[in-house]
XYZ file of C-alpha atoms in Angstrom:
102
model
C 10.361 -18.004 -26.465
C 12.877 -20.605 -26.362
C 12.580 -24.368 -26.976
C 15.319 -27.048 -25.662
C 15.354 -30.144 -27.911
C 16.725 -33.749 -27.453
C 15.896 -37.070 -28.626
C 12.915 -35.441 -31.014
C 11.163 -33.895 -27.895
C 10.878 -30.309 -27.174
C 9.927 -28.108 -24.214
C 9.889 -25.009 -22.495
C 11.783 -26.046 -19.385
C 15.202 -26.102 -19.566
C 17.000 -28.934 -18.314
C 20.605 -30.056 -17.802
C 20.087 -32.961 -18.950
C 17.875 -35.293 -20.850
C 15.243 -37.756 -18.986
C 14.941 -39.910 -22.376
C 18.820 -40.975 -23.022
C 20.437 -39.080 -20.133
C 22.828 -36.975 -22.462
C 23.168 -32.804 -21.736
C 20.705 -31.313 -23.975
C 22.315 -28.710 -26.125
C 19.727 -27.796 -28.891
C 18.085 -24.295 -27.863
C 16.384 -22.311 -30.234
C 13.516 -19.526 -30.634
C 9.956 -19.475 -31.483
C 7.200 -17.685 -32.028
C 5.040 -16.668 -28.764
C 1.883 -17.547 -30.359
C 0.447 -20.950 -30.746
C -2.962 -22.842 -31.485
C -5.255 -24.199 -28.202
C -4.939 -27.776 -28.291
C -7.057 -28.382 -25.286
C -8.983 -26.414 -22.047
C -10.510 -25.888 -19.353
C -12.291 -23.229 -17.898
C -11.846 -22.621 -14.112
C -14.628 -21.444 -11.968
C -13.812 -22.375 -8.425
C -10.454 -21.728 -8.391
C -7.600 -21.882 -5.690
C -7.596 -19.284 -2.673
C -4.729 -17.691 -4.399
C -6.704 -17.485 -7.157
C -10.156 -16.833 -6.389
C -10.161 -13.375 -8.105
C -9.556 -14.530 -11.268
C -12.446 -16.846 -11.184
C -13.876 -18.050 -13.622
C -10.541 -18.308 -16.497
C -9.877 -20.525 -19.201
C -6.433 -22.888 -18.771
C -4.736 -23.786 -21.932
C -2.354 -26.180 -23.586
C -0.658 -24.267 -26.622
C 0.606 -25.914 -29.333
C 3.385 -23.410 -30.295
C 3.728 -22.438 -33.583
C 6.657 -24.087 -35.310
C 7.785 -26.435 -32.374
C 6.369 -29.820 -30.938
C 6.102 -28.474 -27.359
C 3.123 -27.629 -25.569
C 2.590 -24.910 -22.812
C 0.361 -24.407 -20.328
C -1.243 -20.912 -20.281
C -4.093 -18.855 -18.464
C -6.235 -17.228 -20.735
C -8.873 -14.659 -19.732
C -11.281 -14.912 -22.781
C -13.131 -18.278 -23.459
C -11.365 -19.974 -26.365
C -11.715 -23.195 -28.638
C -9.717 -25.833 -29.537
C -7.782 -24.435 -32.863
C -7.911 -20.835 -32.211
C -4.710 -18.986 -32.300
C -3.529 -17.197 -29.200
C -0.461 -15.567 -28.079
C 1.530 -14.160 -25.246
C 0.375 -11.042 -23.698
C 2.590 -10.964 -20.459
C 4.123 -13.022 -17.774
C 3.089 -12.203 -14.374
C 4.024 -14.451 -11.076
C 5.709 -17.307 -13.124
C 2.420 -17.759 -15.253
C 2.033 -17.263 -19.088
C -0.496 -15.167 -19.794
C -2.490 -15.323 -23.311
C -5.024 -13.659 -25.399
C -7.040 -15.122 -28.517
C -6.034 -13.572 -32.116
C -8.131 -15.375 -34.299
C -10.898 -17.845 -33.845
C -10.222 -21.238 -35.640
C-alpha cells in the first residue's frame, strides 16, 4: 500500500497537491497492508446498500510503519490494539481480517 507524505502528514489518498503549505507532494512510498485498530464501530443497521452485511465492524487502522490511518470494514468483531490486515478490496472498500488479538 502506498503512503503520500508532506509537511510530516501521511495518507492514503493521493493528492496533487498539499492542503497544509500548498506545495505538489512528491514523497510516495510503500507499506505494509497490515496495521493495529485504533478505534471502531460495529454497524448493525446499516445503509440500504448495505443491509446484507449487517451487523460489521468499521475500523480506523493505524498502519504499520506510517502515521496514516485508514478506514476499513472488518467482518469479525475486533479491539482496539489488535493487528489486522488486508484481505481484499471489493467496490472501492478495504476489506480486513484480525491476525492477532492485542
Amino acid at each position: 500500500m502506498k503512503v503520500y507524505e508532506c509537511c510530516g502528514v501521511e495518507s492514503v489518498t493521493k493528492k496533487v497537491y498539499c492542503s497544509t503549505c500548498r506545495q505538489e507532494i512528491k514523497n510516495e512510498r510503500e507499506v505494509p497492508d497490515e496495521g493495529t485498530v485504533y478505534s471502531f464501530t460495529v454497524i448493525h443497521i446499516a445503509p440500504a446498500e448495505y443491509a446484507h452485511l449487517a451487523p460489521y465492524t468499521v475500523a480506523l487502522v493505524q498502519l504499520k510503519d506510517s502515521t496514516a490511518k485508514l478506514t476499513v470494514r472488518i467482518q469479525e468483531s475486533v479491539q482496539i490494539g489488535d493487528l489486522v490486515q488486508l484481505d481484499e478490496m471489493k467496490d472501492g472498500t478495504y476489506i480486513y481480517q484480525k491476525v492477532r488479538t492485542a
